[in-house]
Coordinates of C-alpha atoms in Angstrom, one line a residue:
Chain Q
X165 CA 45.0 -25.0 14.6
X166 CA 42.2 -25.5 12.6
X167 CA 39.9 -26.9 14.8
X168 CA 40.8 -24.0 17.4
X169 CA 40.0 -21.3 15.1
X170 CA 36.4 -23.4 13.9
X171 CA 35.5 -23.6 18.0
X172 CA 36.3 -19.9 18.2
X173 CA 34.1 -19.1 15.6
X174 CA 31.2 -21.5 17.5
X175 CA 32.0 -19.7 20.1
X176 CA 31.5 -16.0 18.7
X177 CA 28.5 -17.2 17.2
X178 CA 26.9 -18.9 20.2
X179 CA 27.5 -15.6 22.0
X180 CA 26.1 -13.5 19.1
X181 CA 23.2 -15.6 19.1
X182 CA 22.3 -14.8 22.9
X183 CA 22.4 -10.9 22.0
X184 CA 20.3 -11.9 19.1
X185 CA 18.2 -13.0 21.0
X186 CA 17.9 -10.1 23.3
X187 CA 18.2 -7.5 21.2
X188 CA 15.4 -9.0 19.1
X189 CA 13.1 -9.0 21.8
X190 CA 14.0 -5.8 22.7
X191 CA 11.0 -3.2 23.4
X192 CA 12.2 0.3 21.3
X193 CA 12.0 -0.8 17.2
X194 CA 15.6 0.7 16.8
X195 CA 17.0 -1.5 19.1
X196 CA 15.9 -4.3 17.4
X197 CA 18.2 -2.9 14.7
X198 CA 21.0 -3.7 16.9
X199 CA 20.5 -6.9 15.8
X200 CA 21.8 -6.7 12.3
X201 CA 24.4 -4.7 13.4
X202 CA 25.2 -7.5 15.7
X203 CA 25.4 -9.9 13.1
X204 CA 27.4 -7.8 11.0
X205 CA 30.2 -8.0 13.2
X206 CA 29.8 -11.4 15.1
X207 CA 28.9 -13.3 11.7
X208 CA 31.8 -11.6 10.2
X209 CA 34.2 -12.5 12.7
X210 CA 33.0 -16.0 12.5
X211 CA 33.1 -16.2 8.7
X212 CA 37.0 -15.0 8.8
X213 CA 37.6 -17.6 11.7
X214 CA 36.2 -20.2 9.3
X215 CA 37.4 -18.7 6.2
X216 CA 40.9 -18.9 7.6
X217 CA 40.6 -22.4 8.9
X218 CA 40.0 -23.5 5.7
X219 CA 42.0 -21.8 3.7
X220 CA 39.0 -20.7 1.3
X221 CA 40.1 -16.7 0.6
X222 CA 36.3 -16.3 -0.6
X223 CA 35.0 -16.6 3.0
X224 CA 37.1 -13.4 3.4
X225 CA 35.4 -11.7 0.9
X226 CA 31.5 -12.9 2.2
X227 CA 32.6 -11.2 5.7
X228 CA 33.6 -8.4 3.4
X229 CA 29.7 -8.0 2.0
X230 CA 28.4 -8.7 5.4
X231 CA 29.6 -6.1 6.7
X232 CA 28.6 -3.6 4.0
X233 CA 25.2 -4.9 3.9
X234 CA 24.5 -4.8 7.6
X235 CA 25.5 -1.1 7.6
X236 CA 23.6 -0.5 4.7
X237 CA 20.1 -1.9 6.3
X238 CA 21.2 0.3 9.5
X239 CA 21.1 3.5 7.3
X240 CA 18.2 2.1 4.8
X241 CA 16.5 1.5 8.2
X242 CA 16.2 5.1 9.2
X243 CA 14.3 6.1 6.1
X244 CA 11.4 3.9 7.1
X245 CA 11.4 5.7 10.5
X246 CA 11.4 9.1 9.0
X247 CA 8.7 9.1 6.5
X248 CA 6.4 8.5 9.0
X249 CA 7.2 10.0 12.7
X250 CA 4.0 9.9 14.2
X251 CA 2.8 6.4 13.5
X252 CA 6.2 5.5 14.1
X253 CA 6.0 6.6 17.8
X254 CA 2.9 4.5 17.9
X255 CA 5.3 1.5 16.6
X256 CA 8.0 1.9 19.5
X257 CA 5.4 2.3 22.0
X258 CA 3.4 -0.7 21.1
X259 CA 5.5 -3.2 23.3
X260 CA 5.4 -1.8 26.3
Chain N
X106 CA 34.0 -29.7 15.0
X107 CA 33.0 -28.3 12.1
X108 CA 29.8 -30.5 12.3
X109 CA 29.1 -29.0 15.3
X110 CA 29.5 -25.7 14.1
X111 CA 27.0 -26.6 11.1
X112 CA 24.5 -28.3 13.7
X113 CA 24.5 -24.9 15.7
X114 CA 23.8 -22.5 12.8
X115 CA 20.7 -24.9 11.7
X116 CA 19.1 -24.7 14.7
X117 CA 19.3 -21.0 15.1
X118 CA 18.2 -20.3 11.6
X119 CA 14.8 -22.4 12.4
X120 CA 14.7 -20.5 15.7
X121 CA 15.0 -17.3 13.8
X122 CA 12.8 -18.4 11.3
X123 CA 9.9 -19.1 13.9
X124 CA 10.4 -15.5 15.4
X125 CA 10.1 -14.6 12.4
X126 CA 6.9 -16.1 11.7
X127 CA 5.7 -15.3 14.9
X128 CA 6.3 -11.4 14.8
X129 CA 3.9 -8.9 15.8
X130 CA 4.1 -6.3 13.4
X131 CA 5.6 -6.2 10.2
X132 CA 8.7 -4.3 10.7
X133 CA 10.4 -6.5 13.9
X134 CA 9.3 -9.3 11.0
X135 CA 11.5 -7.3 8.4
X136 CA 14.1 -6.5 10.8
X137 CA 14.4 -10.4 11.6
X138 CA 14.1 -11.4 8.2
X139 CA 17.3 -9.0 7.3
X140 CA 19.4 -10.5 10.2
X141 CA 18.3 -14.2 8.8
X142 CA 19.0 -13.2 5.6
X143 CA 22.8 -12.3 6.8
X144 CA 22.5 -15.9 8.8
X145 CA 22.0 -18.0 5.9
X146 CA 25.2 -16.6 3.6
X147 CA 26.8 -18.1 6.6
X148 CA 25.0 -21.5 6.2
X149 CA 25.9 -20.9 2.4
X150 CA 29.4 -20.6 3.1
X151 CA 29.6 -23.7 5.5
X152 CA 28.2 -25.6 2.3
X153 CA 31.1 -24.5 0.2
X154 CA 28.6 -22.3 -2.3
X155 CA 30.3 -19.4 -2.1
X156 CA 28.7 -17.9 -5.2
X157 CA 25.4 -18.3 -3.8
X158 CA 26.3 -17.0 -0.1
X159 CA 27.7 -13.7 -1.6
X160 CA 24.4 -13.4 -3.5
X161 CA 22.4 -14.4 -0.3
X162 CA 24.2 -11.6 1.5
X163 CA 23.8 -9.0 -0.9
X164 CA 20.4 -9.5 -2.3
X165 CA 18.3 -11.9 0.3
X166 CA 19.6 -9.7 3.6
X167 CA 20.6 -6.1 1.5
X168 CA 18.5 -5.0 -1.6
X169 CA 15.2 -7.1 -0.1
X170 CA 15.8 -5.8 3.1
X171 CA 15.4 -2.2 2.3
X172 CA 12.9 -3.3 -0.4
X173 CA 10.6 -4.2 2.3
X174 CA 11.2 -1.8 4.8
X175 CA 10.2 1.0 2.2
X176 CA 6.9 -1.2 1.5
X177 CA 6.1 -1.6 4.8
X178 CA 7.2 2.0 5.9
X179 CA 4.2 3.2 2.3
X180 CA 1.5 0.3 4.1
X181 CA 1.6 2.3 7.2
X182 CA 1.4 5.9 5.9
X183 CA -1.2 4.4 3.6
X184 CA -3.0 2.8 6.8
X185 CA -2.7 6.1 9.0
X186 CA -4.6 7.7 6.3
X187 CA -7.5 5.6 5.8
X188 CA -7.7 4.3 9.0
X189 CA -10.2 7.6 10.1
X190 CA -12.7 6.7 7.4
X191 CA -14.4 3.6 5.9
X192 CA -14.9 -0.1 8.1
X193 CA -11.7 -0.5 9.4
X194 CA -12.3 1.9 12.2
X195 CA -15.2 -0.4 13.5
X196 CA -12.5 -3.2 14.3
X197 CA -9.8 -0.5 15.7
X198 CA -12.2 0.0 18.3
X199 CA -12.1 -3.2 19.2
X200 CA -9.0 -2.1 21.6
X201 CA -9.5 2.1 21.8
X202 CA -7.6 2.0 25.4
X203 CA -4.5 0.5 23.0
X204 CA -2.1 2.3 20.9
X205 CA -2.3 3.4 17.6
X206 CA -0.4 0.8 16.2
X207 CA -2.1 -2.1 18.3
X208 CA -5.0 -1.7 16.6
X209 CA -3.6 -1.6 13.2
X210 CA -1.8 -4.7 14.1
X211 CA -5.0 -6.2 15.6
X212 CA -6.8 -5.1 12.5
X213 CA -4.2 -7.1 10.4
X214 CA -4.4 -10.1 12.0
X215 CA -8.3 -9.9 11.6
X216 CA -8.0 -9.5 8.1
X217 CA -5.9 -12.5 7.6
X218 CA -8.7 -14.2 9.7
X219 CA -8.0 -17.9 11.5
X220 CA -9.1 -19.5 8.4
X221 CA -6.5 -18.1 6.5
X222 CA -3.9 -18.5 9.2
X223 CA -4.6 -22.3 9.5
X224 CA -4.7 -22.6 5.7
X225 CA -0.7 -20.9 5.1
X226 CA 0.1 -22.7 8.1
X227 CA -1.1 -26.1 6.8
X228 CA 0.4 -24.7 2.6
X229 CA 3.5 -23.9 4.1
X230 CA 3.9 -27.6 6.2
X231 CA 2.8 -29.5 3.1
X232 CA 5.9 -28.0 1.2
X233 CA 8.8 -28.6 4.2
X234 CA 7.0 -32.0 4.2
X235 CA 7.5 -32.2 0.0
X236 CA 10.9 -30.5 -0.2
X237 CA 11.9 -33.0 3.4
X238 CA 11.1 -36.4 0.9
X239 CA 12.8 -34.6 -2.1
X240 CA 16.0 -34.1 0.0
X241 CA 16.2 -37.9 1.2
X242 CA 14.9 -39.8 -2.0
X243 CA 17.7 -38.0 -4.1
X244 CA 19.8 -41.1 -5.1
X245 CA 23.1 -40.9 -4.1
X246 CA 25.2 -39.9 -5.3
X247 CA 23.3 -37.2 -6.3
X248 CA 23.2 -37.1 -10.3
X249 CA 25.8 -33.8 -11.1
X250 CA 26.8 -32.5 -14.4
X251 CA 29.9 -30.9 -12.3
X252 CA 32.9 -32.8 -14.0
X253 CA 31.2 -31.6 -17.3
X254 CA 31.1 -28.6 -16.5
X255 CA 34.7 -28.4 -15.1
X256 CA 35.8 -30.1 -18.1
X257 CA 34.8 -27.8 -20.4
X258 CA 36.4 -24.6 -18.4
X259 CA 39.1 -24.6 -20.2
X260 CA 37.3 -23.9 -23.5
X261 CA 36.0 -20.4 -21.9
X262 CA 39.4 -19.2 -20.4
X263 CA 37.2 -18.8 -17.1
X264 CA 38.5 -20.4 -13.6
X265 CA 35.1 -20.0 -11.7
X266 CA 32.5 -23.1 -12.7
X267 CA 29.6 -21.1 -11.6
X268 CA 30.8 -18.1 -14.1
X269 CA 30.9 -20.1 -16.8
X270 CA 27.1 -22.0 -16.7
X271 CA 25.6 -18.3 -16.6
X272 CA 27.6 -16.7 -19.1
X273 CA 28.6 -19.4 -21.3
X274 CA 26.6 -23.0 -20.9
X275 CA 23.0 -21.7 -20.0
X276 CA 23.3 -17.7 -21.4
X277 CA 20.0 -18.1 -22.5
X278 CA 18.8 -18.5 -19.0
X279 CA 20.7 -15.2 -17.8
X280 CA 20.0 -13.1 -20.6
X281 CA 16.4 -13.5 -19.8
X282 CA 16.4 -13.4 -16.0
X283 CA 18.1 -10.0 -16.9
X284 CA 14.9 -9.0 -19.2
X285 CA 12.9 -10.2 -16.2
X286 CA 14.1 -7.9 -13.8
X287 CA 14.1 -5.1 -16.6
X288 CA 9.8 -6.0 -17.1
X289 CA 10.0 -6.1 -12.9
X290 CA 10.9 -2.5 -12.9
X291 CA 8.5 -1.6 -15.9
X292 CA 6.1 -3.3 -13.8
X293 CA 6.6 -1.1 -10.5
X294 CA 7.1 2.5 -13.1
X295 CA 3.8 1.1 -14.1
X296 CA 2.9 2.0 -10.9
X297 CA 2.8 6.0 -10.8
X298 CA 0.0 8.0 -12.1
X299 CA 0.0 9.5 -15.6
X300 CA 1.1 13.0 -14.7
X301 CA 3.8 12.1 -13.2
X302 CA 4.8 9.2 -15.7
X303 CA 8.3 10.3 -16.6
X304 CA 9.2 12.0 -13.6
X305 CA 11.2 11.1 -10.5
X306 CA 11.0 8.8 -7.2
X307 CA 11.3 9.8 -4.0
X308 CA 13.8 8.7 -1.6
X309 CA 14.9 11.2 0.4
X310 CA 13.6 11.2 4.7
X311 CA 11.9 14.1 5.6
X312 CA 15.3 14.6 7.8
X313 CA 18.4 13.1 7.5
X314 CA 20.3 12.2 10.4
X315 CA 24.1 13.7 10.1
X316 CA 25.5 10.1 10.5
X317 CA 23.3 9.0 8.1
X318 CA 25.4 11.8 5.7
X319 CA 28.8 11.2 6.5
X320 CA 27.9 7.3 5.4
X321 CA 26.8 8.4 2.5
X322 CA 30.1 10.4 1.6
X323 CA 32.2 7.8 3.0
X324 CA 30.8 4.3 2.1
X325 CA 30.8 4.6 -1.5
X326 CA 34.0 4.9 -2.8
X327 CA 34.8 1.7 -0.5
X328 CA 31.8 0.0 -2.1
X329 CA 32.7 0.9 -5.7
X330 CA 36.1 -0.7 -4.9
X331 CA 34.6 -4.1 -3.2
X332 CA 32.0 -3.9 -6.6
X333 CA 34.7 -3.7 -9.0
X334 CA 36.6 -6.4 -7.0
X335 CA 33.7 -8.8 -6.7
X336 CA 33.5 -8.2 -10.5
X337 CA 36.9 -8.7 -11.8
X338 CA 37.1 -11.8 -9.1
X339 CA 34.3 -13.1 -10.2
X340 CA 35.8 -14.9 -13.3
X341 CA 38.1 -17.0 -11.6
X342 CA 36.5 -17.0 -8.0
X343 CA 33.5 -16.5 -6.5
X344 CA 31.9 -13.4 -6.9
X345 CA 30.4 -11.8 -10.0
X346 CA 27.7 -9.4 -11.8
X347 CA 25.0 -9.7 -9.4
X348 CA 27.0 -9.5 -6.2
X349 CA 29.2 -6.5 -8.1
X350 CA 25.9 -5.0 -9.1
X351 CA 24.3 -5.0 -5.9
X352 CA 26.8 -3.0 -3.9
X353 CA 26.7 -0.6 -6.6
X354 CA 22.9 -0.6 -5.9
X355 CA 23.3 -0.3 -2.2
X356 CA 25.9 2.4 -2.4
X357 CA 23.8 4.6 -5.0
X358 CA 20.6 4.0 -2.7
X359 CA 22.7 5.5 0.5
X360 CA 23.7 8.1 -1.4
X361 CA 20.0 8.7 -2.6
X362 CA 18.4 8.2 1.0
X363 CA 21.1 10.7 2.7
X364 CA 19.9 13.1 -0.2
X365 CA 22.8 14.1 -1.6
X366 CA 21.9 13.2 -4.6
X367 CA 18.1 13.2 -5.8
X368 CA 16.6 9.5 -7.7
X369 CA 16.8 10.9 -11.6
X370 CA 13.8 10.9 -13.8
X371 CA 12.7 8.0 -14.8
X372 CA 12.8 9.6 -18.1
X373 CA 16.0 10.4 -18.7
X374 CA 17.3 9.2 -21.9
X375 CA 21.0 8.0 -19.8
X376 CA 19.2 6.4 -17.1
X377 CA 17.1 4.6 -19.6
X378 CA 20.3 3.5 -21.9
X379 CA 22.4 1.8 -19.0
X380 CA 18.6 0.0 -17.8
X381 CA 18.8 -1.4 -21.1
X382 CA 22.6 -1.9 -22.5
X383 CA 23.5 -4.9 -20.7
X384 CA 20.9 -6.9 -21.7
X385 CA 21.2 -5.0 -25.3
X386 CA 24.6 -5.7 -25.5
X387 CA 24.4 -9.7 -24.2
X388 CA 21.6 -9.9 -27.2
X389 CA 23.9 -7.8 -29.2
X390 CA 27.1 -10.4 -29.1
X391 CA 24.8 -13.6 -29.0
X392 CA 23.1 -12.4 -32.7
X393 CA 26.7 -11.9 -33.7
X394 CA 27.1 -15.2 -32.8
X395 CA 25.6 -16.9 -35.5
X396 CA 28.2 -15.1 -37.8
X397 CA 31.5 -15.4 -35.9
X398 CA 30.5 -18.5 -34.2
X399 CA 28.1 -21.7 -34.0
X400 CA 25.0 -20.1 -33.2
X401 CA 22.8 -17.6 -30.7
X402 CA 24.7 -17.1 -28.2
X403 CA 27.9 -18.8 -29.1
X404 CA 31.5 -17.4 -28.6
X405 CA 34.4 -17.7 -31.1
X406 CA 36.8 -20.0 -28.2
X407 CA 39.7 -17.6 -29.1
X408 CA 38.0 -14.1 -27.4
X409 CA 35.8 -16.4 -25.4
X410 CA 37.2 -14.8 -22.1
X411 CA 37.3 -11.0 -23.2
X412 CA 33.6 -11.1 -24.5
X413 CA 32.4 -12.5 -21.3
X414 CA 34.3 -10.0 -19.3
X415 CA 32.6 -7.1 -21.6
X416 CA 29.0 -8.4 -21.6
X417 CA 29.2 -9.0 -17.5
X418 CA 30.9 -5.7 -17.2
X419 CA 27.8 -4.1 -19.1
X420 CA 26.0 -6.7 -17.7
X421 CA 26.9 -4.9 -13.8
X422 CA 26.0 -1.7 -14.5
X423 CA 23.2 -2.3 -15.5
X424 CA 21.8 -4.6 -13.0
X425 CA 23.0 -2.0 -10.4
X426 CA 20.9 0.7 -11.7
X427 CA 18.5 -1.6 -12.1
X428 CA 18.4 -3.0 -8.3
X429 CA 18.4 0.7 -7.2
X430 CA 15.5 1.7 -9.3
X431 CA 13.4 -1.3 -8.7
X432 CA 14.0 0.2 -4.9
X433 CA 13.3 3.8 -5.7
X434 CA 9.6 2.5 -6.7
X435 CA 7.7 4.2 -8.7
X436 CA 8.0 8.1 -10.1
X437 CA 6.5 10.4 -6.9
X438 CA 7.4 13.6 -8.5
X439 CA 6.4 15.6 -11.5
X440 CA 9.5 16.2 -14.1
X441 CA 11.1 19.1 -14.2
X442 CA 10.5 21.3 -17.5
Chain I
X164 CA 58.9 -19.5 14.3
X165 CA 55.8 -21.5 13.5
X166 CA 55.1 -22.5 17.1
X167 CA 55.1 -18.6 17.9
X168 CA 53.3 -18.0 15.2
X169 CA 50.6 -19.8 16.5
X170 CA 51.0 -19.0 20.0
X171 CA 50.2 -15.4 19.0
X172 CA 47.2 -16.5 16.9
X173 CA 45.6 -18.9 20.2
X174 CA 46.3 -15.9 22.6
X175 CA 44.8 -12.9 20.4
X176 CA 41.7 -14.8 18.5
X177 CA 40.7 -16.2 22.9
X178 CA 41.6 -12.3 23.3
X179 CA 38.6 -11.5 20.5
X180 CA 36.2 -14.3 21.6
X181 CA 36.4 -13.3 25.4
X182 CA 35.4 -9.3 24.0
X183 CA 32.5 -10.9 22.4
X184 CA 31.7 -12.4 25.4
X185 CA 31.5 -9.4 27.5
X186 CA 30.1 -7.5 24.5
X187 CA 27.1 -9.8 25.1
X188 CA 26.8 -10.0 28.5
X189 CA 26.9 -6.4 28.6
X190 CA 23.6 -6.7 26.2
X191 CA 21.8 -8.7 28.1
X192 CA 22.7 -7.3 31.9
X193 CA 22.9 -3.5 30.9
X194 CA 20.0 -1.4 32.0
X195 CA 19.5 1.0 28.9
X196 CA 19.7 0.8 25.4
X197 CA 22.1 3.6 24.7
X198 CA 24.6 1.5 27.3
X199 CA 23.3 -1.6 25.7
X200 CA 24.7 0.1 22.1
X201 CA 27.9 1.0 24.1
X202 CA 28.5 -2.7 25.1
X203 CA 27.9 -3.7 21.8
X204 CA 29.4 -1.7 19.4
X205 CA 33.0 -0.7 21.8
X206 CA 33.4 -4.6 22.6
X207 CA 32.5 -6.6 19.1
X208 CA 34.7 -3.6 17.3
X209 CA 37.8 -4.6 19.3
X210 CA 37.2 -7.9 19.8
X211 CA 37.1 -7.9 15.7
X212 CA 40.5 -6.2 15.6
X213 CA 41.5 -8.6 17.9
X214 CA 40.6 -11.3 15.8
X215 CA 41.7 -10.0 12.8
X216 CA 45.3 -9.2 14.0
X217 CA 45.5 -12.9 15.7
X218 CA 44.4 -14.3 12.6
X219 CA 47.3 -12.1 10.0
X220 CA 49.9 -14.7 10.9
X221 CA 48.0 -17.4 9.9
X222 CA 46.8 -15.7 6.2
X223 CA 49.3 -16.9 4.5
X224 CA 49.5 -14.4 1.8
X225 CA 50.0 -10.4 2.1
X226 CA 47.0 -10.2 0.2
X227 CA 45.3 -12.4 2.1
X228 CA 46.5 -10.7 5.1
X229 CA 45.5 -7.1 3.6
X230 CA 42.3 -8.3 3.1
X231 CA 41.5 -9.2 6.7
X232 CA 43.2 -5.5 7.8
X233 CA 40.5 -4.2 4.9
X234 CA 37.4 -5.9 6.2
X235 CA 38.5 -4.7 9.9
X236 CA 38.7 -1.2 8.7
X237 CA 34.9 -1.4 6.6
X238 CA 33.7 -2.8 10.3
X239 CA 35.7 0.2 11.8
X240 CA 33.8 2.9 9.9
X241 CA 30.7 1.1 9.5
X242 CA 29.9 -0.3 13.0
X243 CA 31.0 3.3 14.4
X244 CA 28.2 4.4 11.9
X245 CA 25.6 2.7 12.5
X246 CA 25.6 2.7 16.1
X247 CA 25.2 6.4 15.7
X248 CA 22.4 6.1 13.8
X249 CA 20.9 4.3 15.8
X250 CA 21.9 5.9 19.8
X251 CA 20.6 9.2 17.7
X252 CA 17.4 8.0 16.9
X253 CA 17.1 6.8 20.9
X254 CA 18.4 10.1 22.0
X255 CA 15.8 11.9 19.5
X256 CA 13.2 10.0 20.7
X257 CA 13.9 10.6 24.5
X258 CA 13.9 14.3 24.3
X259 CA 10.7 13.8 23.1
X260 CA 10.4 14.9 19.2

């Protein structure tokens, strides 16, 4: 069982780390942001695949604070946006 | 399998890590840096060091993340403004049919200049090269003071190894890493001009999104929880002051950025007390020490438990206000008579 | 009971994995970002519930098990969030303010 639930979680995280990989290359700067978001969820999953195999309960509580954490860079995130709106613009279309 | 597993995650954390390095402009660099901040408490947590995953997540990927994308978002409103006057404008030109923010970044990289480039690049191989030969000329088995250390548990009524060598073996060490981060904030209040000295920071987007507001009512009280959790855990698991402190950071800084409630003065005589009663307090009961018990910073055996869950309690607070503070930056705002 | 047990766990944690899967492939094949959040946030939020409920059987402990249902629920309200945030800021910045 164990060995099913650690090649899950190499799978999740393979797969996260092709949308990591997109999404970091991505052209508009609050897409990039997708990214942590992203690995908010697929790191988590993986962390309570592995925490599970293993029997360690303080995996659990690292996919617990990953969570919170990714959410709370989405939100600090915005504030960098907002305080400046116009060079910001300048910032998004910079890739194209 | 699990080999595997850790064989994957290395080799995206150096690919991440080379994006990194090779970002164009500074937030996409932040932005990556956050996401292989969140990578690496996974690596932590493959190597077993739970303690230092949890911290990884919450202070490496978290608290740093936001710290930089507040500098970076006060470099570009400071850039925008000078960029009309003075020499810089000579370079911008350089690329006028570009964007605004091309030619800042072009201007960036020219201040940096090739030298410079080649120099970090060559600084920053020299250490993988030093820290490469440190890793493979450790003797093994590595040298470990762990069975001591687990030996002498028992003596502190603590289950978690990693609580006891900062509270109890090496207190010294903790109590002034605490007084560190106490002159680090010092150091950024430093920072704000004389008028405004004593009064408040500013935190607050000109507008705040409505999702942004709902988090802000909803995410604390679930972070307060997972704080006091990660704090009570922490004495016989992983988890602790620092990680319990940082949510607490996080969650007050959410609820400062959504604006619903303003950054205090720096002033204020409360703010100021629960800045400085942990690390008072951890002074406080290691003076006491030389009376009730063998010297500075010695606990009596018997309450050996119940002091340490005081001191880290005080010890929490305190780092969380700290954290969020440090964040805030410097007073913006003049104090309200 | 055990053999059930994990029969439920295989089926809902390939259940999970396969939603990541698409969740992916829907970021890298979708043509927009707001459809690319869609992808995103819709698939890795159930394929997290998925996981999390095909992984309860195997916790061993009720708190153990509450735990996972707890760090589901933070991902619930979180994720949703976030991705908010961030398809508002797209939307702001296509209607051009």
């Amino acid at each position: 069982m164990a060995d099913f639930l650690i090649g899950t979680a190499l799978f999740i995280s393979a797969v996260t780390a092709l949308g990591l990989y997109r999404v970091l290359r991505a052209r508009i700067a609050v897409e990039r942001m997708m990214a942590v978001q992203l690995l908010g969820t697929g790191g988590g999953a993986a962390l309570l695949l592995l925490g599970v195999a293993s029997g360690v309960s303080a995996a659990n509580d690292a996919a617990l604070l990953l969570m919170l954490f990714a959410t709370f860079s989405c939100a600090a995130f915005t504030l960098g946006l907002e305080t400046t709106p116009t060079e910001n613009l300048g910032s998004e279309e910079e890739s194209r | 399998m699990a080999q595997l597993f850790d064989l994957a995650l290395v080799i995206w954390l150096i690919a991440l890590a080379v994006h990194i390095t090779m970002a164009r402009t500074d937030q996409n660099a932040i932005i990556a840096f956050i996401a292989f901040g969140l990578l690496l408490g996974l690596g932590w947590v493959q190597l077993s060091a739970f303690d230092v995953a949890l911290t990884e997540i919450a202070i490496g990927a978290g608290v740093t993340g936001i710290l930089l994308l507040s500098a970076e978002a006060h470099m570009r409103k400071a850039r925008t403004s000078t960029k009309a006057t003075g020499t810089k404008i000579a370079k911008a030109e350089a690329s006028t049919t570009g964007t605004v923010s091309k030619a800042t970044t072009i201007d960036e990289g020219r201040r940096i200049g090739a030298v410079g480039v080649i120099t970090t690049a060559i600084a920053c191989a020299a250490v993988t090269v030093g820290l490469g030969f440190a890793v493979l000329l450790l003797p093994n088995p590595a040298p470990t003071l762990a069975p001591a250390a687990a030996a002498a548990l028992d003596a502190t009524g603590l289950g978690n190894p990693v609580t006891a060598v900062l509270l109890a073996y090496r207190a010294l060490d903790t109590l002034l890493e605490k007084v560190v981060l106490l002159l680090a904030l010092v150091g950024v209040w430093s920072l704000a001009p004389d008028r405004l000295w004593d009064g408040a920071p500013a935190l607050r987007p000109a507008e705040v999104p409505e999702p942004l507001a709902y988090l802000a009512r909803v995410l604390p009280p679930f972070g307060v929880l997972i704080a006091v959790y990660m704090f009570w855990v922490g004495a016989d698991a992983p988890g602790g002051t620092f990680q319990a402190g940082t949510v607490l950071a996080a969650m007050w800084l959410i609820v400062m950025i959504a604006g619903l409630r303003q950054p205090p003065d720096t002033a204020l005589k409360t703010l100021r007390l629960l800045l400085v009663g942990g690390p008072a307090l951890f002074l406080a009961v290691g003076l006491i020490g030389f009376i009730i018990a063998d010297g500075f910073l010695a606990y009596p055996e018997a309450i050996a438990k119940p002091l340490i869950l005081v001191i880290e309690a005080a010890l929490t607070l305190s780092i969380g206000v700290t954290l969020a503070m440090l964040v805030a930056g410097p007073a913006q705002k003049a104090r309200e008579p | 009971m055990t053999l059930l047990a994990d029969a439920f766990t295989v089926i809902a944690v390939s259940a999970g994995a396969l939603l990541f899967l698409a969740g992916t492939i829907g970021l890298l094949r979708f043509p927009d970002t707001l459809s690319r959040l869609h992808a995103l946030s819709k698939a890795d939020n159930l394929g997290l519930g998925l996981i999390v409920l095909g992984l309860l059987p195997q916790a061993g402990s009720l708190s153990g098990g509450l735990k996972l249902v707890c760090v589901w629920l933070l991902a619930q309200l979180s994720a949703a969030t976030a991705s908010q945030l961030i398809a508002g800021r797209i939307h702001r910045r296509k209607s051009g303010s």
